Amino acid sequence: MTDRFYITTPIYYPNAEPHLGSYYTTAVADTLARYHRLKGDATYFLTGTDEHGTKMAKTAAEQGITPQALVDRVSSSFRDFWKELGISNDDFIRTTEPRHKAAVTEVVRKLVASGDIYLGSYESWYDEGQEEFVTESAAKAQEYKSAITKRPLVRFKEATYFFKLSKYVPKVLQYIKENPDFVRPEIRRNEVVSKLEQGVNDLAISRATLKWGIPMANDPEHVVYVWIDALTNYISALGYGSEDDSKFRTFWPADVHLIAKDILWFHTVYWPAMLFALDLPLPKTVYAHGYWTANGEKMGKSLGNIVDIAKLRKFIGLYGQDALRFYVIRAAPFGADLDWSDTEFIRTYVELGNVVGNLLNRVLNMTNKYRNGVLPAVGPGDNADLNLADATRAFGGKLHAAYANLELQQCATLPVELARAANAYIDQTAPFKLAKDPTQAARLDTVLNLSTQAVYQALVGLLPILPIKAAAGLQQLGVTVGNKTLGELLDQPLPTGHQLGVGQVLFPKVEIAE
Ligand code: MSP
């Protein structure tokens, strides 16, 4: 039986262009999706845009256009930019699409029918940037400013429908405690648990004053609060509640909802409560990664301190989309905050060339020169040979474990470390000296074989992060990836007698014109 894997990113607000932050989550999701596809898992990777709510209505008004015109334009910009960056999403959901509206309507209908939605009246502080109500005590502690954007909170009062969140809180809390994989990393789980233990009120889920949203199924004078609308994307895209819900039946529950810590609460409290109320299974993992920061502050559209599309384009233009993906994934242990650095980007790229590119070149040059490009058999070995052979053999298992544990940084560094070990091995065994001594022919065979196997494994291991470069490197080794699975590629060494190709520089030197 094939495993299945469903991974999602947050659906981004199309009130401003994509940037490094939204790219990062999407690139991580892309890497995990590529890994699972390569593994042979039935994989579904969803991203999209979150198009309703005050924020969109306000931005459109500021620009003198309709909300629809705004979201059409910016949503396309997300979709196009992901294509340009080689993001391999299987679907792109927009919350203004009929399929999504139908699912939200169905969700509200069900919650009304089960008695989990009731009419009340609501007065509160509201964080417009985050589309979030803020309690009096939290508002006071934040000096009546948004904790995230630092903009002033606004006062809000109206007749509102409520979702009985408090009824589900004990169940959510128990679930989080009993399922350590549900909220990750652990520091985020602890945060949610301690906030939940302080008690939670019911959730206002409708707005009568706002028109830019999906009408409540039971009362079209109200529109659905944006988080109920937005979270439903994870099932609406799979056809939940529609005639053809085959994808929903195949892929739900999600394996990983990837988010950053800014939207942890919604995904680990509101969403599981909604799913409990709908009698649906919960996603296996909600993983909240860290922030890209600039001078210690979260990079964000509202703060104006972002690495924007133009800058990302500049780097892709110079180094390619693979190098960008590799840099962001390697930049910090997954979960921690990250800092963009031009210098570090370039250093990472140069390292790929010096370690992986260089190893590939050495292997191809030597094997072509000494053995006409035909992979020789492994002969008798000494300790150095055994060490490299062991490292190569252990590589696949380590890589699978890193992916299974979502240790993304490890996924990037393990292949590079294997290549580094193989370079050191070549330095130590000095094949050019062995080639001069006919009595050392068998030993030279061993060195050539083992270093070829190491670069082969390293390149296969890099496929999810460097899909273009790693496939090109493998092609030079005479291996076409095609539809082969990771198992087929990693579990078998290259056979003796395999014909290698010709070396070409994989990570060319980049001259930067200032
Ligand atoms: N529309 C909501 C999400 C609804 S999901 C059902 C939203 N959108 S957003 O456009 O603000 O995107 C937030 C997400 O973008 C973060 O959770 C994260 O995935 C990504 N990031 C935005 N800025 C970021 C950083 N500075 N650093 C890391 N990730 C960032 O919230």
PDB file of N, CA, C and O and ligand atoms in Angstrom, residues 10-13 19 21-22 24-25 50 227 230-231 233-234 258-260 262-263 267 289-292 298-301, ligand 1:
ATOM      1  N   PRO A  10      -0.127  28.075   5.120  1.00  0.00           N
ATOM      2  CA  PRO A  10      -1.237  29.002   5.371  1.00  0.00           C
ATOM      3  C   PRO A  10      -1.690  29.553   4.022  1.00  0.00           C
ATOM      4  O   PRO A  10      -0.910  29.579   3.069  1.00  0.00           O
ATOM      5  N   ILE A  11      -2.939  29.972   3.941  1.00  0.00           N
ATOM      6  CA  ILE A  11      -3.323  30.708   2.734  1.00  0.00           C
ATOM      7  C   ILE A  11      -3.012  32.171   3.036  1.00  0.00           C
ATOM      8  O   ILE A  11      -3.396  32.706   4.069  1.00  0.00           O
ATOM      9  N   TYR A  12      -2.256  32.792   2.147  1.00  0.00           N
ATOM     10  CA  TYR A  12      -1.698  34.120   2.423  1.00  0.00           C
ATOM     11  C   TYR A  12      -2.706  35.208   2.083  1.00  0.00           C
ATOM     12  O   TYR A  12      -3.532  35.053   1.184  1.00  0.00           O
ATOM     13  N   TYR A  13      -2.599  36.328   2.811  1.00  0.00           N
ATOM     14  CA  TYR A  13      -3.455  37.478   2.518  1.00  0.00           C
ATOM     15  C   TYR A  13      -2.974  38.154   1.245  1.00  0.00           C
ATOM     16  O   TYR A  13      -1.823  38.608   1.196  1.00  0.00           O
ATOM     17  N   HIS A  19       6.577  37.595  -0.138  1.00  0.00           N
ATOM     18  CA  HIS A  19       7.915  38.038   0.276  1.00  0.00           C
ATOM     19  C   HIS A  19       8.637  36.846   0.897  1.00  0.00           C
ATOM     20  O   HIS A  19       8.126  35.722   0.871  1.00  0.00           O
ATOM     21  N   GLY A  21       9.012  35.763   3.871  1.00  0.00           N
ATOM     22  CA  GLY A  21       8.275  35.006   4.890  1.00  0.00           C
ATOM     23  C   GLY A  21       7.330  33.996   4.254  1.00  0.00           C
ATOM     24  O   GLY A  21       7.334  32.812   4.604  1.00  0.00           O
ATOM     25  N   SER A  22       6.506  34.453   3.319  1.00  0.00           N
ATOM     26  CA  SER A  22       5.558  33.524   2.686  1.00  0.00           C
ATOM     27  C   SER A  22       6.319  32.532   1.807  1.00  0.00           C
ATOM     28  O   SER A  22       5.954  31.352   1.718  1.00  0.00           O
ATOM     29  N   TYR A  24       9.241  31.289   2.450  1.00  0.00           N
ATOM     30  CA  TYR A  24       9.887  30.292   3.310  1.00  0.00           C
ATOM     31  C   TYR A  24       8.949  29.128   3.624  1.00  0.00           C
ATOM     32  O   TYR A  24       9.291  27.961   3.406  1.00  0.00           O
ATOM     33  N   THR A  25       7.762  29.443   4.134  1.00  0.00           N
ATOM     34  CA  THR A  25       6.817  28.369   4.479  1.00  0.00           C
ATOM     35  C   THR A  25       6.520  27.534   3.236  1.00  0.00           C
ATOM     36  O   THR A  25       6.452  26.304   3.297  1.00  0.00           O
ATOM     37  N   ASP A  50      -6.072  33.920   1.057  1.00  0.00           N
ATOM     38  CA  ASP A  50      -7.144  34.148   2.026  1.00  0.00           C
ATOM     39  C   ASP A  50      -7.707  35.529   1.739  1.00  0.00           C
ATOM     40  O   ASP A  50      -7.105  36.535   2.107  1.00  0.00           O
ATOM     41  N   TRP A 227     -11.431  33.865  10.156  1.00  0.00           N
ATOM     42  CA  TRP A 227     -10.670  32.657  10.508  1.00  0.00           C
ATOM     43  C   TRP A 227     -11.465  31.368  10.298  1.00  0.00           C
ATOM     44  O   TRP A 227     -10.901  30.337   9.952  1.00  0.00           O
ATOM     45  N   ALA A 230     -11.215  31.034   6.600  1.00  0.00           N
ATOM     46  CA  ALA A 230      -9.862  30.688   6.135  1.00  0.00           C
ATOM     47  C   ALA A 230      -9.472  29.247   6.475  1.00  0.00           C
ATOM     48  O   ALA A 230      -8.955  28.511   5.634  1.00  0.00           O
ATOM     49  N   LEU A 231      -9.716  28.840   7.714  1.00  0.00           N
ATOM     50  CA  LEU A 231      -9.265  27.501   8.130  1.00  0.00           C
ATOM     51  C   LEU A 231      -9.959  26.405   7.316  1.00  0.00           C
ATOM     52  O   LEU A 231      -9.377  25.341   7.061  1.00  0.00           O
ATOM     53  N   ASN A 233     -10.306  26.249   4.336  1.00  0.00           N
ATOM     54  CA  ASN A 233      -9.637  25.989   3.042  1.00  0.00           C
ATOM     55  C   ASN A 233      -8.983  24.605   2.993  1.00  0.00           C
ATOM     56  O   ASN A 233      -8.891  23.995   1.932  1.00  0.00           O
ATOM     57  N   TYR A 234      -8.521  24.145   4.172  1.00  0.00           N
ATOM     58  CA  TYR A 234      -7.784  22.886   4.181  1.00  0.00           C
ATOM     59  C   TYR A 234      -8.668  21.701   3.785  1.00  0.00           C
ATOM     60  O   TYR A 234      -8.165  20.656   3.389  1.00  0.00           O
ATOM     61  N   LEU A 258       1.749  23.460   7.842  1.00  0.00           N
ATOM     62  CA  LEU A 258       2.920  24.292   8.139  1.00  0.00           C
ATOM     63  C   LEU A 258       2.464  25.725   8.319  1.00  0.00           C
ATOM     64  O   LEU A 258       1.730  26.253   7.471  1.00  0.00           O
ATOM     65  N   ILE A 259       2.924  26.345   9.390  1.00  0.00           N
ATOM     66  CA  ILE A 259       2.586  27.746   9.654  1.00  0.00           C
ATOM     67  C   ILE A 259       3.792  28.389  10.348  1.00  0.00           C
ATOM     68  O   ILE A 259       4.737  27.688  10.696  1.00  0.00           O
ATOM     69  N   ALA A 260       3.724  29.706  10.570  1.00  0.00           N
ATOM     70  CA  ALA A 260       4.687  30.312  11.496  1.00  0.00           C
ATOM     71  C   ALA A 260       3.962  30.536  12.814  1.00  0.00           C
ATOM     72  O   ALA A 260       2.733  30.400  12.895  1.00  0.00           O
ATOM     73  N   ASP A 262       2.982  33.028  14.368  1.00  0.00           N
ATOM     74  CA  ASP A 262       1.967  34.090  14.473  1.00  0.00           C
ATOM     75  C   ASP A 262       0.541  33.562  14.434  1.00  0.00           C
ATOM     76  O   ASP A 262      -0.368  34.201  14.952  1.00  0.00           O
ATOM     77  N   ILE A 263       0.334  32.411  13.807  1.00  0.00           N
ATOM     78  CA  ILE A 263      -1.038  31.927  13.659  1.00  0.00           C
ATOM     79  C   ILE A 263      -1.217  30.558  14.326  1.00  0.00           C
ATOM     80  O   ILE A 263      -2.075  29.765  13.950  1.00  0.00           O
ATOM     81  N   HIS A 267      -4.683  27.730  14.594  1.00  0.00           N
ATOM     82  CA  HIS A 267      -4.541  26.372  14.052  1.00  0.00           C
ATOM     83  C   HIS A 267      -4.576  25.284  15.110  1.00  0.00           C
ATOM     84  O   HIS A 267      -4.820  24.120  14.787  1.00  0.00           O
ATOM     85  N   HIS A 289       6.825  27.219  12.536  1.00  0.00           N
ATOM     86  CA  HIS A 289       8.243  27.566  12.460  1.00  0.00           C
ATOM     87  C   HIS A 289       8.466  29.004  12.941  1.00  0.00           C
ATOM     88  O   HIS A 289       7.522  29.712  13.293  1.00  0.00           O
ATOM     89  N   GLY A 290       9.734  29.414  12.910  1.00  0.00           N
ATOM     90  CA  GLY A 290      10.094  30.736  13.441  1.00  0.00           C
ATOM     91  C   GLY A 290       9.881  31.850  12.422  1.00  0.00           C
ATOM     92  O   GLY A 290       9.370  31.634  11.322  1.00  0.00           O
ATOM     93  N   TYR A 291      10.289  33.034  12.813  1.00  0.00           N
ATOM     94  CA  TYR A 291      10.157  34.213  11.961  1.00  0.00           C
ATOM     95  C   TYR A 291      11.473  34.548  11.284  1.00  0.00           C
ATOM     96  O   TYR A 291      12.533  34.459  11.903  1.00  0.00           O
ATOM     97  N   TRP A 292      11.372  35.016  10.066  1.00  0.00           N
ATOM     98  CA  TRP A 292      12.489  35.763   9.474  1.00  0.00           C
ATOM     99  C   TRP A 292      12.449  37.122  10.116  1.00  0.00           C
ATOM    100  O   TRP A 292      11.386  37.774  10.159  1.00  0.00           O
ATOM    101  N   LYS A 298      10.113  40.793  13.638  1.00  0.00           N
ATOM    102  CA  LYS A 298       9.530  39.963  12.596  1.00  0.00           C
ATOM    103  C   LYS A 298       9.442  40.760  11.292  1.00  0.00           C
ATOM    104  O   LYS A 298       8.968  41.889  11.279  1.00  0.00           O
ATOM    105  N   MET A 299       9.926  40.108  10.227  1.00  0.00           N
ATOM    106  CA  MET A 299       9.805  40.718   8.916  1.00  0.00           C
ATOM    107  C   MET A 299       8.338  40.650   8.496  1.00  0.00           C
ATOM    108  O   MET A 299       7.718  39.606   8.629  1.00  0.00           O
ATOM    109  N   GLY A 300       7.776  41.740   8.052  1.00  0.00           N
ATOM    110  CA  GLY A 300       6.370  41.669   7.649  1.00  0.00           C
ATOM    111  C   GLY A 300       5.979  42.839   6.780  1.00  0.00           C
ATOM    112  O   GLY A 300       6.638  43.879   6.794  1.00  0.00           O
ATOM    113  N   LYS A 301       4.888  42.606   6.045  1.00  0.00           N
ATOM    114  CA  LYS A 301       4.428  43.632   5.123  1.00  0.00           C
ATOM    115  C   LYS A 301       4.113  44.913   5.855  1.00  0.00           C
ATOM    116  O   LYS A 301       4.465  46.000   5.419  1.00  0.00           O
TER     117      LYS A 301
HETATM  118  N1  MSP B   1      -4.380  34.466   6.026  1.00  0.00           N
HETATM  119  C1  MSP B   1      -3.754  34.099   7.241  1.00  0.00           C
HETATM  120  C2  MSP B   1      -3.542  32.595   7.312  1.00  0.00           C
HETATM  121  C3  MSP B   1      -4.761  31.758   7.178  1.00  0.00           C
HETATM  122  S1  MSP B   1      -4.390  30.065   7.176  1.00  0.00           S
HETATM  123  C4  MSP B   1      -5.846  29.302   7.340  1.00  0.00           C
HETATM  124  C5  MSP B   1      -2.409  34.792   7.376  1.00  0.00           C
HETATM  125  N2  MSP B   1      -1.841  35.211   6.231  1.00  0.00           N
HETATM  126  S2  MSP B   1      -0.429  35.945   6.111  1.00  0.00           S
HETATM  127  O1  MSP B   1      -0.341  36.402   4.742  1.00  0.00           O
HETATM  128  O2  MSP B   1      -0.258  36.920   7.132  1.00  0.00           O
HETATM  129  O3  MSP B   1       0.625  34.799   6.255  1.00  0.00           O
HETATM  130  C6  MSP B   1       1.126  34.387   7.509  1.00  0.00           C
HETATM  131  C7  MSP B   1       2.129  33.307   7.249  1.00  0.00           C
HETATM  132  O4  MSP B   1       3.125  33.760   6.311  1.00  0.00           O
HETATM  133  C8  MSP B   1       2.932  32.893   8.470  1.00  0.00           C
HETATM  134  O5  MSP B   1       2.246  31.980   9.290  1.00  0.00           O
HETATM  135  C9  MSP B   1       4.141  32.285   7.782  1.00  0.00           C
HETATM  136  O6  MSP B   1       3.800  31.053   7.231  1.00  0.00           O
HETATM  137  C10 MSP B   1       4.389  33.281   6.664  1.00  0.00           C
HETATM  138  N3  MSP B   1       5.173  34.417   7.113  1.00  0.00           N
HETATM  139  C11 MSP B   1       4.842  35.731   6.994  1.00  0.00           C
HETATM  140  N4  MSP B   1       5.853  36.488   7.497  1.00  0.00           N
HETATM  141  C12 MSP B   1       6.827  35.695   7.955  1.00  0.00           C
HETATM  142  C13 MSP B   1       8.084  35.904   8.556  1.00  0.00           C
HETATM  143  N5  MSP B   1       8.568  37.107   8.783  1.00  0.00           N
HETATM  144  N6  MSP B   1       8.795  34.809   8.895  1.00  0.00           N
HETATM  145  C14 MSP B   1       8.359  33.539   8.699  1.00  0.00           C
HETATM  146  N7  MSP B   1       7.178  33.317   8.132  1.00  0.00           N
HETATM  147  C15 MSP B   1       6.399  34.362   7.730  1.00  0.00           C
HETATM  148  O7  MSP B   1      -1.918  34.883   8.483  1.00  0.00           O
END
